[in-house]
Coordinates of C-alpha atoms in Angstrom, one line a residue:
Chain Y
M1 CA -2.6 -137.0 39.4
R2 CA -0.2 -139.0 37.3
T3 CA 2.9 -137.0 38.3
R4 CA 4.5 -140.0 40.0
S5 CA 3.5 -142.7 37.6
A6 CA 7.1 -143.8 37.2
A7 CA 7.3 -145.1 40.8
P8 CA 7.5 -148.9 41.3
P9 CA 4.2 -150.6 42.1
V10 CA 3.7 -151.1 45.9
P11 CA 3.8 -154.8 46.8
T12 CA 0.5 -156.0 48.1
D13 CA 1.6 -159.0 50.1
V14 CA 3.3 -157.2 53.0
D15 CA 1.4 -158.4 56.1
F16 CA 4.1 -160.8 57.6
P17 CA 4.2 -161.4 61.4
V18 CA 7.4 -160.3 63.0
A19 CA 9.3 -163.3 64.6
N20 CA 10.5 -163.0 68.2
K21 CA 14.2 -162.4 68.4
Q22 CA 16.1 -165.3 70.2
H23 CA 18.5 -164.4 73.0
P24 CA 20.5 -167.6 73.8
W25 CA 23.2 -165.9 75.8
R26 CA 20.6 -164.5 78.2
W27 CA 19.8 -168.1 79.1
V28 CA 23.4 -169.0 79.5
S29 CA 24.3 -166.1 81.8
G30 CA 21.1 -166.6 83.8
A31 CA 21.8 -170.3 84.3
F32 CA 25.4 -169.6 85.3
I33 CA 24.4 -167.1 88.0
L34 CA 21.7 -169.4 89.3
F35 CA 24.3 -172.2 89.6
V36 CA 26.7 -170.0 91.6
L37 CA 23.9 -168.9 93.9
G38 CA 22.9 -172.5 94.4
M39 CA 26.4 -173.4 95.4
L40 CA 26.5 -170.5 97.9
V41 CA 23.2 -171.6 99.5
Y42 CA 24.2 -175.2 99.6
S43 CA 27.5 -174.4 101.4
A44 CA 25.6 -172.1 103.8
I45 CA 23.3 -175.0 104.7
T46 CA 25.9 -177.8 104.8
N47 CA 28.9 -176.0 106.4
P48 CA 28.5 -176.7 110.1
R49 CA 30.7 -173.8 111.0
F50 CA 27.9 -171.4 110.2
R51 CA 26.3 -172.6 113.4
W52 CA 22.7 -171.8 112.5
D53 CA 21.7 -173.2 115.9
V54 CA 23.7 -170.5 117.6
I55 CA 22.3 -167.9 115.3
G56 CA 18.8 -169.1 116.1
L57 CA 19.6 -169.1 119.8
Y58 CA 20.9 -165.5 119.9
F59 CA 18.7 -164.0 117.2
R60 CA 16.2 -162.8 119.8
D61 CA 18.5 -162.4 122.8
T62 CA 17.6 -159.6 125.2
S63 CA 20.9 -157.9 124.9
I64 CA 20.6 -158.0 121.1
A65 CA 17.2 -156.5 121.4
Q66 CA 18.5 -153.7 123.6
G67 CA 21.3 -153.1 121.1
I68 CA 18.7 -152.7 118.3
Q69 CA 16.9 -150.2 120.5
V70 CA 20.1 -148.1 121.0
T71 CA 20.9 -148.4 117.3
L72 CA 17.5 -147.1 116.3
M73 CA 17.5 -144.4 118.9
L74 CA 20.9 -143.2 117.8
T75 CA 19.8 -143.3 114.1
V76 CA 16.7 -141.2 114.8
V77 CA 18.3 -138.7 117.2
C78 CA 21.4 -138.2 115.0
M79 CA 19.3 -137.8 111.8
L80 CA 17.0 -135.3 113.5
L81 CA 20.0 -133.3 114.7
G82 CA 21.5 -133.6 111.3
I83 CA 18.3 -132.5 109.5
V84 CA 17.5 -129.5 111.7
L85 CA 21.1 -128.2 111.8
G86 CA 21.4 -129.0 108.1
V87 CA 18.4 -126.9 107.2
V88 CA 19.8 -124.0 109.2
L89 CA 23.2 -124.4 107.5
A90 CA 21.6 -124.6 104.1
V91 CA 19.7 -121.3 104.7
M92 CA 22.9 -119.8 106.0
R93 CA 24.8 -120.8 102.9
L94 CA 22.2 -119.1 100.7
S95 CA 22.4 -115.9 102.8
V96 CA 23.4 -112.6 101.2
N97 CA 25.7 -112.0 104.2
P98 CA 29.2 -113.2 103.2
V99 CA 30.2 -113.9 106.8
V100 CA 27.2 -116.0 107.5
R101 CA 27.7 -117.8 104.2
G102 CA 31.4 -118.3 104.9
A103 CA 30.8 -119.7 108.4
A104 CA 28.4 -122.3 107.1
G105 CA 30.9 -123.2 104.3
L106 CA 33.7 -123.6 106.8
Y107 CA 31.5 -125.9 108.9
V108 CA 30.8 -128.1 105.9
F109 CA 34.5 -128.0 104.9
F110 CA 35.6 -129.2 108.3
F111 CA 33.1 -131.9 109.0
R112 CA 33.3 -133.3 105.5
G113 CA 37.0 -133.1 105.5
T114 CA 37.6 -135.4 108.5
P115 CA 36.6 -139.0 109.0
V116 CA 33.6 -139.5 111.2
L117 CA 35.5 -142.1 113.3
V118 CA 38.2 -139.4 114.1
Q119 CA 35.4 -137.0 115.0
L120 CA 33.8 -139.5 117.3
L121 CA 37.2 -140.0 119.1
L122 CA 37.7 -136.3 119.4
W123 CA 34.3 -135.8 121.0
Y124 CA 34.9 -138.7 123.3
N125 CA 38.2 -137.1 124.5
L126 CA 36.8 -133.6 124.7
A127 CA 37.5 -133.4 128.4
A128 CA 41.3 -133.5 127.6
L129 CA 40.8 -130.3 125.7
Y130 CA 38.2 -128.5 127.8
P131 CA 38.0 -130.1 131.2
D132 CA 35.6 -127.2 132.3
I133 CA 33.0 -126.1 129.8
T134 CA 32.1 -122.5 130.6
F135 CA 31.0 -121.1 127.2
G136 CA 32.8 -118.0 128.4
I137 CA 29.8 -117.2 130.6
P138 CA 30.6 -116.4 134.2
G139 CA 29.1 -118.8 136.7
V140 CA 28.8 -121.6 134.1
H141 CA 31.0 -124.5 135.1
L142 CA 30.2 -127.8 133.5
N143 CA 32.4 -130.9 134.0
A144 CA 33.2 -132.2 130.5
N145 CA 33.7 -135.7 131.8
E146 CA 30.2 -135.8 133.2
I147 CA 28.4 -134.2 130.3
V148 CA 30.2 -135.8 127.4
T149 CA 29.3 -139.4 128.1
P150 CA 30.1 -142.0 125.5
L151 CA 26.4 -141.8 124.3
M152 CA 26.6 -138.0 124.1
A153 CA 29.9 -138.2 122.2
A154 CA 28.2 -140.6 119.8
I155 CA 25.3 -138.3 119.2
L156 CA 27.5 -135.2 118.8
G157 CA 29.9 -137.0 116.5
L158 CA 27.3 -138.6 114.2
G159 CA 24.8 -135.8 114.3
L160 CA 27.1 -132.9 113.7
N161 CA 28.9 -134.8 110.9
E162 CA 25.5 -135.6 109.4
A163 CA 24.5 -131.9 109.4
A164 CA 27.3 -131.1 107.0
Y165 CA 26.0 -133.6 104.5
M166 CA 22.3 -132.7 105.0
S167 CA 23.0 -129.0 104.5
E168 CA 24.3 -129.8 101.0
I169 CA 21.2 -131.9 100.3
V170 CA 18.8 -129.3 101.5
R171 CA 20.6 -126.5 99.6
A172 CA 20.4 -128.5 96.4
G173 CA 16.7 -129.0 97.0
I174 CA 16.0 -125.3 97.6
L175 CA 18.0 -124.4 94.5
S176 CA 16.1 -126.9 92.4
V177 CA 12.8 -125.0 92.8
D178 CA 12.3 -122.6 90.0
Q179 CA 12.8 -118.9 90.9
G180 CA 9.4 -118.1 89.3
Q181 CA 7.7 -120.0 92.2
S182 CA 8.9 -117.7 94.9
E183 CA 8.4 -114.7 92.6
A184 CA 4.7 -115.7 92.1
A185 CA 4.3 -116.3 95.8
G186 CA 5.8 -112.8 96.5
A187 CA 3.6 -111.2 93.9
L188 CA 0.6 -112.7 95.8
G189 CA 1.8 -111.1 99.0
L190 CA 3.3 -114.1 100.8
N191 CA 6.3 -113.1 102.9
R192 CA 9.7 -114.8 102.8
L193 CA 8.9 -117.3 105.6
Q194 CA 5.4 -118.2 104.1
T195 CA 7.0 -118.6 100.7
M196 CA 9.7 -120.9 102.0
V197 CA 7.3 -123.0 104.1
K198 CA 4.3 -123.2 101.8
V199 CA 5.9 -123.0 98.3
V200 CA 9.6 -123.7 98.2
L201 CA 10.3 -126.4 100.8
P202 CA 7.4 -128.7 99.8
Q203 CA 8.7 -128.7 96.2
A204 CA 12.3 -129.0 97.4
M205 CA 11.2 -132.1 99.3
R206 CA 11.0 -134.1 96.1
V207 CA 14.7 -133.5 95.6
I208 CA 15.6 -133.7 99.3
I209 CA 13.8 -136.9 100.3
P210 CA 15.6 -139.6 98.2
P211 CA 19.1 -138.6 99.4
T212 CA 17.9 -138.1 102.9
G213 CA 16.5 -141.6 102.9
N214 CA 19.9 -142.8 101.8
E215 CA 21.6 -140.8 104.5
T216 CA 19.2 -142.4 107.1
I217 CA 20.1 -145.9 105.9
G218 CA 23.7 -144.9 105.9
M219 CA 23.4 -143.5 109.4
L220 CA 21.8 -146.7 110.6
K221 CA 24.9 -148.6 109.6
Q222 CA 27.3 -145.8 110.6
T223 CA 26.0 -146.1 114.2
S224 CA 28.1 -149.4 114.4
L225 CA 31.2 -147.1 114.5
V226 CA 30.3 -146.0 118.0
S227 CA 31.1 -149.5 119.2
V228 CA 34.6 -148.1 119.6
L229 CA 33.2 -145.8 122.3
A230 CA 31.7 -148.9 124.1
V231 CA 28.1 -147.6 123.4
S232 CA 26.0 -150.7 123.6
E233 CA 24.4 -150.5 120.2
L234 CA 23.8 -153.6 118.1
L235 CA 27.3 -154.3 117.0
Y236 CA 28.8 -153.7 120.4
S237 CA 26.2 -156.0 122.0
T238 CA 27.1 -158.8 119.6
Q239 CA 30.8 -158.2 120.3
V240 CA 30.2 -158.5 124.1
I241 CA 28.5 -161.9 123.5
Y242 CA 31.2 -163.3 121.2
A243 CA 33.9 -162.1 123.6
K244 CA 32.3 -164.6 126.0
N245 CA 31.2 -167.5 123.8
F246 CA 33.8 -167.1 120.9
Q247 CA 31.1 -167.7 118.3
V248 CA 32.4 -164.7 116.2
I249 CA 30.9 -165.5 112.8
P250 CA 27.4 -166.6 114.0
M251 CA 27.1 -163.5 116.2
L252 CA 28.2 -161.2 113.3
I253 CA 25.6 -163.0 111.1
V254 CA 23.0 -162.2 113.8
A255 CA 24.0 -158.5 113.7
S256 CA 24.0 -158.5 109.8
L257 CA 20.6 -160.1 109.6
W258 CA 19.2 -157.4 112.0
Y259 CA 20.9 -154.6 110.0
I260 CA 19.4 -156.0 106.8
I261 CA 15.9 -156.2 108.4
M262 CA 16.1 -152.6 109.6
T263 CA 17.4 -151.2 106.3
T264 CA 14.6 -153.0 104.5
V265 CA 12.0 -151.4 106.7
F266 CA 13.7 -148.0 106.3
T267 CA 13.7 -148.5 102.5
L268 CA 10.0 -149.2 102.4
G269 CA 9.4 -146.1 104.4
Q270 CA 11.6 -144.1 102.1
S271 CA 9.6 -145.1 98.9
W272 CA 6.4 -144.3 100.7
L273 CA 7.6 -140.8 101.5
E274 CA 9.0 -140.3 98.0
N275 CA 5.6 -141.2 96.6
R276 CA 3.9 -138.9 99.0
F277 CA 6.0 -135.9 98.0
S278 CA 6.0 -136.4 94.3
R279 CA 2.5 -135.0 94.0
G280 CA 2.1 -132.8 91.0
S281 CA 5.5 -133.8 89.6
T282 CA 4.1 -136.0 86.9
R283 CA 1.3 -135.8 84.3
H284 CA 0.2 -139.3 85.1
V285 CA -2.2 -140.5 87.7
Q286 CA -0.3 -142.2 90.5
L287 CA -0.5 -146.0 90.6
S288 CA -1.4 -147.9 93.7
W289 CA 1.0 -150.5 95.0
G290 CA -1.1 -153.3 93.5
E291 CA -1.2 -151.6 90.1
R292 CA 2.6 -151.0 90.3
I293 CA 3.3 -154.7 91.0
R294 CA 1.1 -155.7 88.1
K295 CA 2.9 -153.2 85.9
A296 CA 6.3 -154.5 86.9
M297 CA 5.3 -158.1 86.3
R298 CA 4.0 -157.5 82.8
I299 CA 7.0 -157.5 80.5
H300 CA 5.2 -156.6 77.3
A301 CA 1.7 -155.7 76.4
P302 CA 0.4 -158.2 73.8
E303 CA 0.1 -155.5 71.2
A304 CA 3.8 -154.5 71.6
T305 CA 5.2 -158.0 70.7
G306 CA 3.7 -158.2 67.2
K307 CA 2.0 -161.5 68.2
R308 CA -1.4 -160.0 67.9
A309 CA -0.7 -158.8 64.4
A310 CA 0.2 -162.4 63.4
A311 CA -3.1 -163.8 64.7
Chain H
M1 CA 1.0 -87.4 97.1
N2 CA -2.4 -86.0 96.3
Q3 CA -1.3 -85.5 92.7
A4 CA -1.6 -89.3 92.4
T5 CA -5.0 -89.9 93.8
E6 CA -6.8 -89.7 90.5
A7 CA -4.8 -92.2 88.5
M8 CA -4.6 -95.9 89.5
V9 CA -0.9 -96.0 88.5
L10 CA 1.4 -93.1 88.2
A11 CA 5.1 -93.5 87.3
K12 CA 7.4 -90.5 87.5
Q13 CA 10.9 -90.5 86.1
V14 CA 11.4 -94.2 86.8
R15 CA 15.0 -95.3 86.4
K16 CA 16.4 -98.8 86.7
H17 CA 19.7 -100.3 85.7
F18 CA 21.1 -103.8 85.9
G19 CA 24.8 -103.2 86.3
S20 CA 25.9 -100.8 83.6
L21 CA 22.8 -101.6 81.5
Q22 CA 20.2 -98.8 81.7
V23 CA 16.9 -100.6 81.4
L24 CA 14.5 -97.8 82.3
Q25 CA 15.7 -94.2 81.6
G26 CA 13.2 -91.9 83.2
V27 CA 9.8 -93.4 82.3
D28 CA 6.6 -91.4 83.0
L29 CA 3.3 -93.3 82.8
E30 CA -0.2 -92.7 84.0
V31 CA -2.9 -95.3 84.0
Q32 CA -6.5 -94.3 84.8
R33 CA -8.9 -96.4 86.8
G34 CA -10.6 -99.0 84.6
E35 CA -8.1 -98.3 81.8
V36 CA -6.5 -101.1 79.8
V37 CA -3.0 -100.2 78.7
C38 CA -0.9 -102.4 76.4
L39 CA 2.9 -102.1 76.6
I40 CA 4.6 -103.1 73.3
G41 CA 8.1 -103.0 72.1
A42 CA 11.1 -105.2 71.2
S43 CA 12.6 -107.5 73.9
G44 CA 15.0 -105.5 76.0
S45 CA 13.0 -102.3 75.6
G46 CA 12.2 -102.3 79.4
K47 CA 8.5 -103.0 79.3
S48 CA 8.6 -106.1 81.5
T49 CA 11.0 -104.4 83.9
L50 CA 8.6 -101.4 84.2
L51 CA 5.7 -103.9 84.9
R52 CA 7.8 -105.6 87.6
C53 CA 8.6 -102.3 89.2
I54 CA 4.9 -101.5 89.6
N55 CA 4.5 -104.3 92.3
H56 CA 8.1 -103.9 93.5
L57 CA 9.5 -107.2 92.2
E58 CA 12.3 -104.9 91.1
Q59 CA 13.8 -102.1 93.2
L60 CA 14.0 -98.7 91.6
D61 CA 17.2 -96.7 91.1
G62 CA 15.3 -93.4 90.7
G63 CA 11.9 -91.9 90.3
R64 CA 8.7 -93.0 92.0
I65 CA 5.6 -95.1 91.3
W66 CA 2.2 -94.7 92.9
V67 CA -0.5 -97.3 92.9
D68 CA -3.9 -96.0 94.0
G69 CA -2.2 -93.0 95.6
Q70 CA 0.4 -95.0 97.6
V71 CA 4.1 -94.9 96.8
V72 CA 5.2 -98.4 95.8
G73 CA 7.9 -100.0 97.9
Y74 CA 9.3 -96.9 99.5
E75 CA 8.5 -94.2 102.0
L76 CA 9.9 -90.7 102.2
R77 CA 11.9 -90.0 105.4
G78 CA 14.3 -87.2 105.9
G79 CA 14.4 -86.2 102.2
K80 CA 15.3 -89.7 101.1
L81 CA 13.3 -92.7 99.9
H82 CA 13.7 -95.7 102.2
E83 CA 12.6 -99.1 101.2
K84 CA 9.5 -100.2 103.2
S85 CA 9.6 -103.2 105.5
Y86 CA 9.0 -106.5 103.8
A87 CA 5.7 -106.9 105.6
E88 CA 4.5 -103.6 104.2
I89 CA 5.7 -104.5 100.7
C90 CA 3.8 -107.7 100.9
R91 CA 0.7 -105.9 102.1
D92 CA 1.0 -103.5 99.1
R93 CA 1.4 -106.4 96.7
T94 CA -2.0 -107.9 97.7
Q95 CA -3.6 -105.0 95.8
T96 CA -1.9 -105.8 92.6
G97 CA -2.4 -109.1 90.7
M98 CA 0.3 -110.4 88.5
V99 CA 0.3 -112.9 85.7
F100 CA 3.6 -114.3 84.4
Q101 CA 4.8 -115.5 81.1
H102 CA 5.5 -119.0 82.4
F103 CA 2.4 -119.1 84.6
N104 CA 4.4 -120.0 87.8
L105 CA 1.6 -122.1 89.2
F106 CA 2.6 -123.9 92.4
A107 CA 3.4 -127.4 91.0
H108 CA 2.7 -129.3 94.2
M109 CA -0.8 -127.9 94.7
T110 CA -4.0 -128.6 92.9
V111 CA -5.7 -125.9 90.9
L112 CA -8.0 -125.1 93.8
E113 CA -5.2 -125.0 96.3
N114 CA -3.2 -122.7 94.1
I115 CA -6.1 -120.2 94.0
M116 CA -6.9 -120.4 97.7
L117 CA -3.3 -120.3 99.1
A118 CA -2.9 -116.5 99.2
P119 CA -6.3 -115.5 100.4
K120 CA -5.9 -118.1 103.2
T121 CA -2.3 -117.4 104.0
V122 CA -2.0 -113.7 103.5
L123 CA -5.5 -112.4 104.1
G124 CA -6.2 -115.0 106.8
E125 CA -9.6 -115.9 105.3
K126 CA -11.4 -119.0 106.2
H127 CA -11.5 -122.0 103.8
A128 CA -15.3 -121.8 103.6
T129 CA -15.2 -118.0 102.8
V130 CA -12.7 -118.4 99.9
L131 CA -14.0 -121.6 98.4
P132 CA -17.2 -120.1 96.7
R133 CA -15.1 -117.2 95.4
A134 CA -12.4 -119.6 94.0
M135 CA -15.0 -121.8 92.4
A136 CA -16.8 -118.9 90.9
L137 CA -13.5 -117.6 89.4
L138 CA -12.7 -121.1 88.0
E139 CA -16.2 -121.1 86.5
R140 CA -15.4 -117.7 85.0
V141 CA -12.2 -118.9 83.3
G142 CA -14.0 -122.0 82.1
L143 CA -12.1 -124.5 84.3
A144 CA -14.5 -125.5 87.1
D145 CA -14.0 -129.2 86.2
K146 CA -10.2 -128.9 86.7
A147 CA -10.3 -127.8 90.3
K148 CA -8.7 -131.1 91.6
S149 CA -6.1 -131.3 88.8
Y150 CA -2.4 -130.5 89.3
P151 CA -0.9 -127.8 87.0
R152 CA 1.2 -130.3 85.1
Q153 CA -1.9 -132.1 84.0
L154 CA -3.2 -129.0 82.3
S155 CA -2.3 -127.4 78.9
G156 CA -0.4 -124.1 78.9
G157 CA -3.5 -122.2 78.1
Q158 CA -5.4 -123.8 81.0
Q159 CA -2.5 -123.1 83.4
Q160 CA -2.5 -119.5 82.4
R161 CA -6.2 -119.1 83.0
V162 CA -5.7 -120.7 86.4
A163 CA -2.9 -118.2 87.1
I164 CA -5.4 -115.4 86.2
A165 CA -8.0 -116.8 88.5
R166 CA -5.3 -117.1 91.3
A167 CA -4.4 -113.5 90.9
L168 CA -8.1 -112.4 90.9
C169 CA -8.9 -114.3 94.0
M170 CA -7.0 -111.7 96.0
E171 CA -9.5 -109.1 94.6
P172 CA -6.8 -106.8 93.3
K173 CA -7.4 -103.2 92.2
L174 CA -4.9 -103.6 89.3
M175 CA -3.8 -106.5 87.1
L176 CA -0.4 -106.8 85.6
F177 CA 0.2 -109.2 82.7
D178 CA 3.8 -110.0 81.7
E179 CA 3.6 -111.5 78.2
P180 CA 0.8 -113.8 79.2
T181 CA 0.5 -115.6 75.9
S182 CA 4.1 -115.7 74.8
A183 CA 4.8 -119.2 76.1
L184 CA 1.6 -120.7 74.6
D185 CA 1.0 -122.7 71.5
P186 CA -0.8 -120.6 69.0
E187 CA -4.1 -122.5 69.2
L188 CA -4.2 -122.0 73.0
V189 CA -3.8 -118.2 72.9
G190 CA -7.4 -117.5 72.1
D191 CA -8.8 -118.9 75.4
V192 CA -6.5 -116.8 77.5
L193 CA -7.2 -113.6 75.5
A194 CA -10.9 -114.3 75.9
V195 CA -10.6 -114.4 79.6
M196 CA -8.6 -111.1 79.6
R197 CA -11.1 -109.5 77.3
D198 CA -13.9 -110.5 79.7
L199 CA -11.8 -109.0 82.6
A200 CA -11.3 -105.7 80.7
A201 CA -15.0 -105.5 80.0
S202 CA -15.7 -105.9 83.7
G203 CA -13.8 -102.6 84.3
M204 CA -10.5 -104.0 85.8
T205 CA -7.5 -101.7 85.4
M206 CA -5.0 -103.7 83.4
I207 CA -1.4 -103.2 82.2
V208 CA -0.5 -105.8 79.6
V209 CA 2.9 -106.4 78.2
T210 CA 2.1 -108.2 75.0
H211 CA 3.1 -109.1 71.4
E212 CA -0.6 -109.8 70.5
M213 CA -1.2 -106.7 68.3
G214 CA -4.7 -108.0 67.5
F215 CA -5.6 -108.0 71.2
A216 CA -4.0 -104.6 71.7
R217 CA -6.0 -103.1 68.9
E218 CA -9.3 -104.6 70.1
V219 CA -9.1 -104.4 73.9
A220 CA -6.6 -101.7 74.8
D221 CA -7.7 -98.1 75.6
R222 CA -4.2 -97.0 75.0
V223 CA -1.1 -98.6 73.5
V224 CA 2.4 -97.6 74.8
F225 CA 5.4 -98.3 72.7
M226 CA 8.7 -98.5 74.5
H227 CA 12.2 -98.5 73.1
G228 CA 15.6 -98.4 74.8
G229 CA 14.0 -97.9 78.3
Q230 CA 11.9 -95.0 77.2
I231 CA 8.3 -94.5 76.1
V232 CA 8.6 -93.4 72.5
E233 CA 5.0 -93.1 71.5
Q234 CA 1.6 -93.7 73.1
G235 CA -2.0 -93.2 72.2
P236 CA -5.2 -95.0 71.2
P237 CA -4.5 -98.3 69.5
E238 CA -5.8 -97.2 66.1
Q239 CA -3.4 -94.3 66.2
V240 CA -0.2 -96.0 67.5
L241 CA -0.8 -99.3 65.6
G242 CA -2.5 -97.8 62.5
D243 CA -0.7 -94.6 62.0
P244 CA 2.6 -94.6 64.0
Q245 CA 4.3 -91.2 64.1
H246 CA 7.7 -92.3 65.3
E247 CA 10.2 -94.1 63.1
R248 CA 11.1 -96.7 65.8
T249 CA 7.4 -97.6 66.2
R250 CA 7.0 -98.0 62.4
A251 CA 10.1 -100.3 62.3
F252 CA 8.9 -102.4 65.2
L253 CA 5.4 -102.8 63.8
S254 CA 6.6 -103.8 60.4
A255 CA 8.9 -106.4 62.0
V256 CA 6.1 -108.0 64.1
R257 CA 3.5 -108.1 61.3

């Protein structure tokens, strides 16, 4: 065993602790940003034109509360319409029938190609195009002016537009599930519907849920567009108030605060749902909220820093 | 049709092409009840496609296949074969268990849920009826303690044994294995083969596409060598593997050894 006797002797005194690396610029950049933030907060408190008293006064005003109700209702109804129609369109786009596939593609092309504000105005003015809605069925005579109220125009505009985006999300989710999954389900004797409902869609959910959550939050904010149709959602309610009291900025801050509160709640719901549908997607046991917070707070395990080796 | 009642599987003049590529060129195969047949051959020789035709995962372009006396996937009407309704195809498939190279366990379900899904969904059995059977099968493949695990928490060998249990829970007459050990690390192959050996000993009719010559030699009643979409040679393992008559078989066997 003397074949490598020519190699230099291994030094014996090698057990030095590793010093922590210093990061002075992290402190400088951190201090600068804290300084700017402090200035902003200071000016928000000291600038009397913010009128925090007005904000406090109107924050829980009844018409604001009613506006919030309409905003939430519009968000939920339009998202439901978007999701249901989106799933249908996604399945159509995956059809073997080229006409069915093409029709769904055309729908997506049209609704993604035009601004939603334009669509809202088109629906609002539908009566100019079709004063009598008959669907080509004898005996059906619907007065467009009575049916397409501003609220209905808002739901149609936002919901149908959303369906185009949702169909792309659902389609991507279905395509993300490995072909072998439906093959195995088929080999076990599950039919196409059972395979879709029990095997493919639950796994597609993991891909579908995060962007759907984003869409829902986007929809919540998008509902403010229907203020142009005089639907009394949150923004329109605040506009009505500042048209009377001229407190434009305080009222817009009231609306902003409520939008932030609602998006925060929606975001929490989204991460709960994501957690729920990621079952089986990781090798690791899922952490509870407490464990996750503790994990996030801990920057380094003591072993990882080399400090323990020095001791 | 009565010609097929004796055999568990009978394939006559099976042809299949993908585009211009002829994958199966008139294959005849007969598998008796309780027989274990190993299909061997180079990749592209059509052995997996033949297996997939047996439970109608692939449509045929010609010929016919009977499983337990029933034509698979088609029915004869007015001198032509018409594809059966999807519901009938699904019903037929419940009699044939299939194990895939990549396991294809349902990733969002626990091991137990994987095994119990089809009996509950397709056969309409009650949870309480299936549960003892599912647990007994898990016991049999040595994974009773993994019932609550998700597939991704298991090794490849364990996943494949769950896949076998999942197929068996439908109480099939026939088991098809499509390269069940090809995606496994070498040290995990043994456990899966042990389960298959046990299944063969219990009298299950099995058709196994495999590259495990040791398994074929030990367990198979018959080895079928395929090349270019045709069966070139078949017979008892000691004959086909030990003293191959056809030049193609000899070339293949010397390449895999």
